CSV table of C-alpha atoms and ligand atoms in Angstrom, one decimal:
chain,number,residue,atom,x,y,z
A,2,UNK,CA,0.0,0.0,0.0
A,3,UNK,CA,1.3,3.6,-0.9
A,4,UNK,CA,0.5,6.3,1.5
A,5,UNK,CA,1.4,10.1,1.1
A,6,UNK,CA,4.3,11.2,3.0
A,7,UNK,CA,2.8,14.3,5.0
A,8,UNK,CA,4.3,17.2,3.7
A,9,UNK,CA,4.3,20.8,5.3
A,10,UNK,CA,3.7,23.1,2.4
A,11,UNK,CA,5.1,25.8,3.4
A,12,UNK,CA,8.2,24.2,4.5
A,13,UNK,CA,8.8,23.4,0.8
A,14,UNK,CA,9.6,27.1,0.0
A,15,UNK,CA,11.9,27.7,2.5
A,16,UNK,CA,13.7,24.2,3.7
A,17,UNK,CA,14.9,21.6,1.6
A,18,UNK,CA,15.4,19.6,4.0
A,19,UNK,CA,13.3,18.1,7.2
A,20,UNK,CA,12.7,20.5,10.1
A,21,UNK,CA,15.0,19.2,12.8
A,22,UNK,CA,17.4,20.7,15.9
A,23,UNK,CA,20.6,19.5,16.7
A,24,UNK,CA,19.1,18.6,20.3
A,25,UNK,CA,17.0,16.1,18.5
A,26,UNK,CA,19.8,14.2,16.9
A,27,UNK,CA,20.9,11.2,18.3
A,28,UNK,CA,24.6,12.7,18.8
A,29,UNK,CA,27.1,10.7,20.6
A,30,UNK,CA,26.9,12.1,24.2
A,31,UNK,CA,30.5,13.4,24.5
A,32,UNK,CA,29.7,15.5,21.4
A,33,UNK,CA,26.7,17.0,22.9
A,34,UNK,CA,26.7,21.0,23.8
A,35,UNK,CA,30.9,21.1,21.1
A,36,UNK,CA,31.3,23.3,18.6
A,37,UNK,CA,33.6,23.6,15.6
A,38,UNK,CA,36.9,24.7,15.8
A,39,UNK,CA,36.0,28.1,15.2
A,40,UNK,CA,38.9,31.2,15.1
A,41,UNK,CA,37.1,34.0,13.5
A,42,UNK,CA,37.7,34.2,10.0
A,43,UNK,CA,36.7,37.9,9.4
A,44,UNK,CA,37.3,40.4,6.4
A,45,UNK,CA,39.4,43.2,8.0
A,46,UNK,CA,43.2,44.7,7.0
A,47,UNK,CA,45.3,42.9,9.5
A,48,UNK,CA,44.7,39.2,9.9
A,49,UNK,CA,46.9,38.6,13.2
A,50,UNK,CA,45.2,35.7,14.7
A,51,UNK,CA,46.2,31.9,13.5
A,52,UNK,CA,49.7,32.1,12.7
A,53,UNK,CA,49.4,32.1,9.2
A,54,UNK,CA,52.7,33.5,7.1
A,55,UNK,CA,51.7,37.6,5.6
A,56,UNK,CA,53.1,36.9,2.6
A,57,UNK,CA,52.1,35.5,-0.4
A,58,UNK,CA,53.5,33.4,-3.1
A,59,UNK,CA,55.3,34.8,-6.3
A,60,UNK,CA,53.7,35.0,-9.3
A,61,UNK,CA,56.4,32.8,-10.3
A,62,UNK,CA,55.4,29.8,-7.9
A,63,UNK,CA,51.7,30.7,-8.6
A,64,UNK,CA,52.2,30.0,-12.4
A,65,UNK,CA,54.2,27.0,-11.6
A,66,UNK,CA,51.5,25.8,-9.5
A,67,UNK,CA,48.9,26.5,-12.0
A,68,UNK,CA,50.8,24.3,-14.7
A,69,UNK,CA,51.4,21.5,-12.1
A,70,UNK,CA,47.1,21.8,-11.6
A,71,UNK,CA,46.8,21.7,-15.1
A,72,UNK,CA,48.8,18.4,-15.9
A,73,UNK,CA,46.9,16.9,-12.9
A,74,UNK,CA,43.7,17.8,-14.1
A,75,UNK,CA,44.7,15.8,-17.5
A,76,UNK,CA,44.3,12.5,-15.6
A,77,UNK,CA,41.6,13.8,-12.4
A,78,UNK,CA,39.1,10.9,-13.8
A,79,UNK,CA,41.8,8.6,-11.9
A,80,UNK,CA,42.3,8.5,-8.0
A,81,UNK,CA,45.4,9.7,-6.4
A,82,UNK,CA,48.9,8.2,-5.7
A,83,UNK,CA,47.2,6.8,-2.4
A,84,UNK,CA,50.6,6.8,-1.3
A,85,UNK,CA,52.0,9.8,-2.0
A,86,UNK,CA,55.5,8.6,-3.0
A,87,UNK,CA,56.6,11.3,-4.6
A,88,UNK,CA,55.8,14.2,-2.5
A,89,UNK,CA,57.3,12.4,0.4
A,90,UNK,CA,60.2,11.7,-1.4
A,91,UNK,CA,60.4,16.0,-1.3
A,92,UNK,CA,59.9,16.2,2.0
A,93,UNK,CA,62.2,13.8,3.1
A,94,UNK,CA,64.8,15.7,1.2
A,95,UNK,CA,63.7,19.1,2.7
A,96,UNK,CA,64.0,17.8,6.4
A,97,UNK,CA,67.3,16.1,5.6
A,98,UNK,CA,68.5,14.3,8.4
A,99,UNK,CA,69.1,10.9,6.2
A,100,UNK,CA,65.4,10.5,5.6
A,101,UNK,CA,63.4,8.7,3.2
A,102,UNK,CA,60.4,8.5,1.9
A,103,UNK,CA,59.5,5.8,3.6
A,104,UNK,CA,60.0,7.8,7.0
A,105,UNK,CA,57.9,10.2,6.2
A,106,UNK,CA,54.0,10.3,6.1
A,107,UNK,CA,51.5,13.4,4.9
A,108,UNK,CA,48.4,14.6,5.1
A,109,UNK,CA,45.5,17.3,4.8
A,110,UNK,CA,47.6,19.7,7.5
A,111,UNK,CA,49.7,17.9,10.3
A,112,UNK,CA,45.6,18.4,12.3
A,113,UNK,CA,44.8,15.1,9.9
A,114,UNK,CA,48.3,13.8,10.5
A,115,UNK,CA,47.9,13.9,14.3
A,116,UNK,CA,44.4,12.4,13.6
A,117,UNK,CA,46.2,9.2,11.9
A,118,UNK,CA,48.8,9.2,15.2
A,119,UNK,CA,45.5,9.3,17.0
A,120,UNK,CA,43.7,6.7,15.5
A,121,UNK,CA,46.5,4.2,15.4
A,122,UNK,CA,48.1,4.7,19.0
A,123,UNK,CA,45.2,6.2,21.2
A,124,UNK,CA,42.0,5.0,20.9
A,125,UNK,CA,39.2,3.9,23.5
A,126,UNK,CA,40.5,3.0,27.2
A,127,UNK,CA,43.9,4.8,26.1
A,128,UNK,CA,45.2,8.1,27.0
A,129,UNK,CA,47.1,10.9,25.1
A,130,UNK,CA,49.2,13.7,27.2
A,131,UNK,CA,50.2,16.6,26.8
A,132,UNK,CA,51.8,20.4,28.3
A,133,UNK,CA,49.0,22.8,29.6
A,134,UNK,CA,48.4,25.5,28.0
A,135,UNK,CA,48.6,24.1,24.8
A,136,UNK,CA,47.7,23.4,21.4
A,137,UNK,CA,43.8,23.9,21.3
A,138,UNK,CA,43.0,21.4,19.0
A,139,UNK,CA,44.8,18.0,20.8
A,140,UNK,CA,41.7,17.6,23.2
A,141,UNK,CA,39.6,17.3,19.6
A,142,UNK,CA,41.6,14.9,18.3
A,143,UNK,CA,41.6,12.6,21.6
A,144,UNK,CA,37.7,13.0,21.7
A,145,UNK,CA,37.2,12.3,18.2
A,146,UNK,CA,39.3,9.2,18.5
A,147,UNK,CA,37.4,8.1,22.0
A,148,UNK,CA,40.8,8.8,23.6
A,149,UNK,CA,41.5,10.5,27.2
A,150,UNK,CA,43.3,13.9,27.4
A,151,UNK,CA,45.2,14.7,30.6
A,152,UNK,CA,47.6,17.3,30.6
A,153,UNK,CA,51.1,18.1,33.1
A,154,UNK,CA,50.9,21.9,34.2
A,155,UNK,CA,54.0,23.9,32.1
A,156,UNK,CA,55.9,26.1,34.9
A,157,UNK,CA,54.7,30.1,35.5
A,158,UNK,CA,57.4,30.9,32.4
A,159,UNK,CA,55.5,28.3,30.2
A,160,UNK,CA,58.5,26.0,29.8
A,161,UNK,CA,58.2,21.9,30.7
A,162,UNK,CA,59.1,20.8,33.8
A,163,UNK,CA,60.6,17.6,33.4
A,164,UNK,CA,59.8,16.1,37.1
A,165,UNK,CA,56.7,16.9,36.2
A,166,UNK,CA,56.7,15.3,33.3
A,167,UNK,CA,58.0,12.4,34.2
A,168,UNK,CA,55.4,12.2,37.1
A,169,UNK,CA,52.8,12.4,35.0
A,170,UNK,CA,53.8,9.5,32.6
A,171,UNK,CA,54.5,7.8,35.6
A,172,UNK,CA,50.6,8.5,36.7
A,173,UNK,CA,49.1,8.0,33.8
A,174,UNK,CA,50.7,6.0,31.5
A,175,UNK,CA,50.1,7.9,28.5
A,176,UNK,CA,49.9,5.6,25.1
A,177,UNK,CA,50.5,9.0,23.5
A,178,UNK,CA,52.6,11.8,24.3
A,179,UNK,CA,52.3,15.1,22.5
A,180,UNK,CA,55.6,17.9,23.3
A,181,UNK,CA,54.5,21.1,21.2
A,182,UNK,CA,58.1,22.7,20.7
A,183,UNK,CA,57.6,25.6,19.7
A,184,UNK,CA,54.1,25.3,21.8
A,185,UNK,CA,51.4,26.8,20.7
A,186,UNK,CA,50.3,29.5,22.7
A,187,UNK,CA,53.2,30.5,24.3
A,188,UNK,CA,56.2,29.9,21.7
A,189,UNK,CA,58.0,28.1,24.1
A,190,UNK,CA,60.5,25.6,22.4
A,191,UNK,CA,61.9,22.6,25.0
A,192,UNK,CA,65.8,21.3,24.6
A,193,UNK,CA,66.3,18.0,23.4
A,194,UNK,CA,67.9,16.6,26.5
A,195,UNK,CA,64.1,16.9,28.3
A,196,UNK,CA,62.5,15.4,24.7
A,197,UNK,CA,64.8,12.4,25.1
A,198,UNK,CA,64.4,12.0,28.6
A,199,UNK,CA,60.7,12.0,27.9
A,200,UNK,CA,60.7,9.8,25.0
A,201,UNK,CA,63.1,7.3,27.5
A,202,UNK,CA,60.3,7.3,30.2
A,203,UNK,CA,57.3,7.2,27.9
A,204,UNK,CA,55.7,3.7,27.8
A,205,UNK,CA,54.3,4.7,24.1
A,206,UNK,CA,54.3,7.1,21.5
A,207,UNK,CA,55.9,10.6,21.6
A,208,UNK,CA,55.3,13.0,19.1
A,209,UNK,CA,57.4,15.9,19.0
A,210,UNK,CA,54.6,18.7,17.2
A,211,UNK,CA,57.8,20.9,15.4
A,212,UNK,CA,54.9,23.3,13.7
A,213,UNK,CA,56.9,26.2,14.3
A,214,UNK,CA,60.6,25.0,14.6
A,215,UNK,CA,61.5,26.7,11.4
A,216,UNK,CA,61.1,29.8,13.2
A,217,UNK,CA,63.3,28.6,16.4
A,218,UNK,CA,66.4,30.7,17.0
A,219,UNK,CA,69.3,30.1,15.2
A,220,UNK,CA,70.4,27.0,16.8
A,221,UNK,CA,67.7,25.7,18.2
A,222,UNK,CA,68.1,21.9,17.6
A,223,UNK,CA,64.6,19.4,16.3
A,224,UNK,CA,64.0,16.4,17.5
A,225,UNK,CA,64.8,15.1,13.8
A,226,UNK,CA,68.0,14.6,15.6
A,227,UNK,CA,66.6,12.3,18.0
A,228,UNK,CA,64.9,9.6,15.4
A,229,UNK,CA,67.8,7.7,15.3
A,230,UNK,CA,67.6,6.8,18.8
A,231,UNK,CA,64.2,6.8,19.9
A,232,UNK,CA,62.2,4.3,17.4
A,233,UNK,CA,58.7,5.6,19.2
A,234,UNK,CA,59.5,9.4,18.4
A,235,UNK,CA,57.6,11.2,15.7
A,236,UNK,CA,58.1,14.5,14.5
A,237,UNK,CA,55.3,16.6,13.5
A,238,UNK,CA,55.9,19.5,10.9
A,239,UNK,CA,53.8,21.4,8.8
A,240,UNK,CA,53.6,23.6,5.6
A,241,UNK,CA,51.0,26.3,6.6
A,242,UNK,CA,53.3,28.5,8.9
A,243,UNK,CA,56.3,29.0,7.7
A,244,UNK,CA,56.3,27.5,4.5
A,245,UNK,CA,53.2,29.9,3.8
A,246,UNK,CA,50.8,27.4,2.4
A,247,UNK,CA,48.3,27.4,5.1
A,248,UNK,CA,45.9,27.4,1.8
A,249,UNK,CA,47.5,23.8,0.6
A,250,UNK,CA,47.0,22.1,3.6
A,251,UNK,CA,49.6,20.1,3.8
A,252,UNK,CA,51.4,18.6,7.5
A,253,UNK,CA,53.6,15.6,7.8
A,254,UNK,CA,55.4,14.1,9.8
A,255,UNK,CA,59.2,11.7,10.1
A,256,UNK,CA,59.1,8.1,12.4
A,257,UNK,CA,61.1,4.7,11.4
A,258,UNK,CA,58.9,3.1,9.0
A,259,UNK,CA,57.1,0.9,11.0
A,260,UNK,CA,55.2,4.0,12.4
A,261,UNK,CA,54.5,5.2,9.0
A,262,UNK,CA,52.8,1.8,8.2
A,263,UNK,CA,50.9,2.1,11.3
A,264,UNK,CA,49.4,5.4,9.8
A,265,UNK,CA,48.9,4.2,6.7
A,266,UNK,CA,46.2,1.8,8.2
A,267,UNK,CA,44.0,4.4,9.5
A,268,UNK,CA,44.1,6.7,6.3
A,269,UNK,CA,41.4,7.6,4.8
A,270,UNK,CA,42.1,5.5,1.1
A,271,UNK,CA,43.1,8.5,-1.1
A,272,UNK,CA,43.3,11.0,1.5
A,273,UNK,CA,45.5,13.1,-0.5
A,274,UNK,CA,44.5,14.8,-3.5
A,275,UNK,CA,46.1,15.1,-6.7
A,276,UNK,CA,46.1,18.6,-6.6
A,277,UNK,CA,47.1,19.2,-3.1
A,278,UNK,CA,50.0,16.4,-4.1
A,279,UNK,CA,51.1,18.6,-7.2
A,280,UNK,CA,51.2,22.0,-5.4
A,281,UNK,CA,52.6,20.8,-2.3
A,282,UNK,CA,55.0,19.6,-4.8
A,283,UNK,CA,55.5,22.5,-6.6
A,284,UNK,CA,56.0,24.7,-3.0
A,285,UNK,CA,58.8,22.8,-2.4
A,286,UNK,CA,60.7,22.9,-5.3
A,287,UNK,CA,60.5,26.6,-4.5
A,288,UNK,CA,61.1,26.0,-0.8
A,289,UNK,CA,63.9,29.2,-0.9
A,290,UNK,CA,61.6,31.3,-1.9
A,291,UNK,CA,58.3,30.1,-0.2
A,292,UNK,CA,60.5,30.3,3.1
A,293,UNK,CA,62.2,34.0,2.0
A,294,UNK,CA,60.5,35.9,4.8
A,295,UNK,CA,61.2,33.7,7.7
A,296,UNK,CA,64.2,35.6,8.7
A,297,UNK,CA,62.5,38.8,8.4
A,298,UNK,CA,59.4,37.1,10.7
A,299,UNK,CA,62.0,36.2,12.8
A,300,UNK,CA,63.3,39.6,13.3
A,301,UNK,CA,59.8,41.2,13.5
A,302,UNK,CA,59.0,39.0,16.1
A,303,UNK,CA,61.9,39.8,18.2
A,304,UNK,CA,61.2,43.8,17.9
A,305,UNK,CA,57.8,43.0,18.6
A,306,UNK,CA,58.2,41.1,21.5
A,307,UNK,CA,60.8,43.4,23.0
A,308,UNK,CA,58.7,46.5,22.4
A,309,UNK,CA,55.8,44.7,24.2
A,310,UNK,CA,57.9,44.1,27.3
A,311,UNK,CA,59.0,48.2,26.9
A,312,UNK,CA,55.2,48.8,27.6
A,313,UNK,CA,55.2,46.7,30.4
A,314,UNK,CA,53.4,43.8,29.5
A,315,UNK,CA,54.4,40.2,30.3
A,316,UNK,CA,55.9,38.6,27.5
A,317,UNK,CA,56.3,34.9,27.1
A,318,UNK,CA,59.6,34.1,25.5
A,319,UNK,CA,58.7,33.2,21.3
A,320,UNK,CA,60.7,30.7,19.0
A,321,UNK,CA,57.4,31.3,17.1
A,322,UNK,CA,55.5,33.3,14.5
A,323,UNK,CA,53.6,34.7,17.3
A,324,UNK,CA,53.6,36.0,21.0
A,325,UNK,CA,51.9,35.7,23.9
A,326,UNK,CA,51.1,38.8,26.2
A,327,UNK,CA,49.5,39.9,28.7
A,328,UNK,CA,47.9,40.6,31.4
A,329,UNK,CA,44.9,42.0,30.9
A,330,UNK,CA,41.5,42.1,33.8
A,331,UNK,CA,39.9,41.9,30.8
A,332,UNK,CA,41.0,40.3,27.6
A,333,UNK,CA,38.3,40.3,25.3
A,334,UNK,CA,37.5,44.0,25.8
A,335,UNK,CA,41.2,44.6,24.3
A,336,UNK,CA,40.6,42.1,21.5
A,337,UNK,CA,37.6,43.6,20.8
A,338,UNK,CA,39.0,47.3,20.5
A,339,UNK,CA,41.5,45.9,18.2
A,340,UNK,CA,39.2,44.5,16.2
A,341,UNK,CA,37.4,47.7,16.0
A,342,UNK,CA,40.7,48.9,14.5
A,343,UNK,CA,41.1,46.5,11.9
A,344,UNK,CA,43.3,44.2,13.9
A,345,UNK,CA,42.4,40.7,14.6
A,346,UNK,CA,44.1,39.0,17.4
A,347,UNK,CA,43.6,35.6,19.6
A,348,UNK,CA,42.0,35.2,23.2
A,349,UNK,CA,43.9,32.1,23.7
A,350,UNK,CA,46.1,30.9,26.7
A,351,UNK,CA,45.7,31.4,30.0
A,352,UNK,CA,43.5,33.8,31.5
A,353,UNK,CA,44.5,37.8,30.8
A,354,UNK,CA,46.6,36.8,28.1
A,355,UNK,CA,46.6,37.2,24.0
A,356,UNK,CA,47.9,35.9,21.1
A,357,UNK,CA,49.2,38.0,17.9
A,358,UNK,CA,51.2,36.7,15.3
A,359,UNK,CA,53.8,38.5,13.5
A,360,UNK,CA,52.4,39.8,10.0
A,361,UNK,CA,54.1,42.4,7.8
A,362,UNK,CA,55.5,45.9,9.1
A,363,UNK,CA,52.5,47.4,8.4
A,364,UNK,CA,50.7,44.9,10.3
A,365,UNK,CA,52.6,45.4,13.3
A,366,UNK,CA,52.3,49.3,12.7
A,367,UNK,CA,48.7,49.0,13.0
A,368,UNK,CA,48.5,46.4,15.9
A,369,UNK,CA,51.1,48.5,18.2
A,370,UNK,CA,49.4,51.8,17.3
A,371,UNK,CA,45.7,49.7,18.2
A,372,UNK,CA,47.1,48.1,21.4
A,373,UNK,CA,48.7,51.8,22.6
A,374,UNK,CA,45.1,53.2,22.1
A,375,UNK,CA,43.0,49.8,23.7
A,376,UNK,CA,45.2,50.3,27.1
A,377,UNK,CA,45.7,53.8,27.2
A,378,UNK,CA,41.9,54.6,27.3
A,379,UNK,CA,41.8,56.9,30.0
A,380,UNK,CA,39.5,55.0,32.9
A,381,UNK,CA,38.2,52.0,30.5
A,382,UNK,CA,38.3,48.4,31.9
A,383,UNK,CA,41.5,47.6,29.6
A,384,UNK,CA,44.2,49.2,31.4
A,385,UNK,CA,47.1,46.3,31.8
A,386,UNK,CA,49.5,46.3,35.0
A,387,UNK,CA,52.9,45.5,35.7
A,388,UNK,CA,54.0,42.1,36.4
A,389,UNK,CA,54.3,43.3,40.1
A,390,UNK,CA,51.5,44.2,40.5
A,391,UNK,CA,49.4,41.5,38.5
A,392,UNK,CA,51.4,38.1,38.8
A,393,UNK,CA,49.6,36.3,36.1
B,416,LIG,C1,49.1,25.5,13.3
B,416,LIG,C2,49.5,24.3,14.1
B,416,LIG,C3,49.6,23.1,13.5
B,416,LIG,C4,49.3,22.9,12.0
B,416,LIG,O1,48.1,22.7,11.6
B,416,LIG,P1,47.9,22.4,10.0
B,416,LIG,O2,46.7,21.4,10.1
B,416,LIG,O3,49.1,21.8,9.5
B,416,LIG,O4,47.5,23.7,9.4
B,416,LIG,C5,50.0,22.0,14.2
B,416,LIG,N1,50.3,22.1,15.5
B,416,LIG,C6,50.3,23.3,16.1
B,416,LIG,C7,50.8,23.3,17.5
B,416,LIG,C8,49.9,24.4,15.4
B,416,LIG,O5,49.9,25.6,16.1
């Protein structure tokens, strides 16, 4: 027998779809009241607030890119190289170190590669650790993989305490451990001597999350050195910061290849596209140029920084593209007079403090001119003490 599906008329017009709330869906419970990653992406001049790289790439790479595109488009009715060879074959030669391809893995932005490392080391009734404050998005990733987050408090100065550290493994066990160096937040990088001990105590995985290290100080050491002794290391990196391809979304990451193979089982099959393959491709044939302004990041970043602590603000110390600052009694009222100005920073980190990465001299022109106005508003909320007086 055919019955009529009961239709609301005047839905048709408006919905195309069934009238139904998110409260109504059956949602798994731990997803219930989430929301989306969600940093603002706004239209306004000065785009300070997810650590992107200011400047774009030359026409030169852009029309390189756009031929690679093209020859990929001449064969998009077949899937991708599910593996990737190629490309990882260019970014084992651009982290050096002795690396091959087949110690390398990639993926939609090192987020997707730390969903793999996820996926294939955490899981249900395991646990994933990591360096408070951190990196927003690793408490995602352990919920999305049914995974438990704890975290080890970083000292007042943001760096890891290693007795700590090693007290917390030694609590929790941790199948996965995640050392953000540079972290995100506070631009804090952590010596190799505390990675290894780390990795030596750590019962499972450690992933060394190097988003930022091509900013570091001259000197500054990755854990790429460690692979060769630590065969449960992995060391994250990615292509949208520095590399200023945020766009591509491209991360990877360099393990013995028995860890690769452990990703490739959780891989989405062609998770890679042909175009993002090509370009990525492309970018790093070009990687002199596409990494041209990291010197002169570097630099802002160090003039900014310094001329934040000449205004008395609390400064954390930045092997970043970014720094953190504070502290304000009330943060988002001096984001949000920024903003007003065009500037758009982070409220991230601990309480009273924000986030701004380092853009072009004209962005930091703007942001220091915007910040001088936000605080010195004569009897408004924003006003920022001295460390003295306002100990975090
Ligand atoms: C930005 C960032 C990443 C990179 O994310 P992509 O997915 O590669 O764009 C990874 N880790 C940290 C700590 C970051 O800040």
């Amino acid at each position: 027998m055919i019955r009529p599906i009961p239709v609301k008329r005047d839905l048709i017009d408006t919905h195309p779809t069934a009238e139904i709330t998110l409260a109504e869906l059956p949602l798994r419970p731990e997803l219930v009241g989430e929301e989306p990653y969600g940093a603002p992406q706004l239209d306004v001049p000065h785009l300070l607030n997810v650590n992107e790289n200011p400047y774009p790439p030359t026409p030169e790479v852009v029309a390189d890119a756009a031929a690679a595109v093209a020859e990929a488009m001449s064969t998009m009715n077949r899937y991708p190289e599910r593996d990737a060879i190629a490309l990882r074959d260019d970014l084992a030669a651009y982290l050096g170190h002795g690396l091959t391809a087949e110690n390398v893995w990639a993926a939609n932005g090192s987020n997707e590669v730390m969903l793999h490392v996820m996926l294939a080391f955490a899981g249900p009734g395991r646990t994933a650790l990591g360096f408070a404050p951190t990196y927003s998005m690793y408490p995602e990733y352990a919920r999305d993989s049914h995974s438990r987050w704890v975290t080890v408090p970083r000292r007042d100065d943001f760096s890891l305490d290693l007795d700590a550290a090693l007290a917390g493994i030694a609590e929790h066990r941790p199948d996965v451990v995640i050392i953000t160096s540079p972290n995100n937040p506070t631009g804090t990088s952590t010596d190799l001597a505390t990675i290894e001990a780390i990795c030596d105590a750590a019962p499972g995985m450690v992933v060394a999350d190097e988003a930022y290290q091509e900013f570091a100080r001259v000197g500054t050491p990755s854990a790429l050195e460690l692979l060769p002794t630590q065969p449960r290391l992995l060391v994250s990196r990615t292509m949208s910061k520095a590399f200023a391809f945020a766009g591509g979304r491209l991360g990877y990451v360099a393990a013995a290849p028995a860890v690769i193979d452990a990703l490739r089982i959780v891989r989405l099959p062609y998770h890679l596209s042909a175009v993002t393959q090509a370009v990525a491709r492309v970018a790093l044939k070009h990687r002199s140029t596409m990494l041209a302004q990291v010197d002169a990041l570097r630099a802002e970043r160090d003039e900014l920084a310094e001329w934040l602590r000449q205004q008395g603000f609390r400064v954390a110390e930045s092997d970043a593209n970014f720094v953190l600052f504070g502290t304000f009694p009330d943060r988002h009222a001096v984001w949000q007079q920024l903003l007003d100005a065009g500037v758009l920073i982070r409220e991230t980190g601990p309480e009273g403090w924000l986030r701004v990465s380092v853009g072009t001299p004209d962005d930091m022109a703007a942001f220091r001119t915007a910040l001088t106005h936000a605080v010195g508003d004569p009897g408004g909320t924003t006003m920022t003490t001295t460390t003295e007086e306002n100990p975090r």
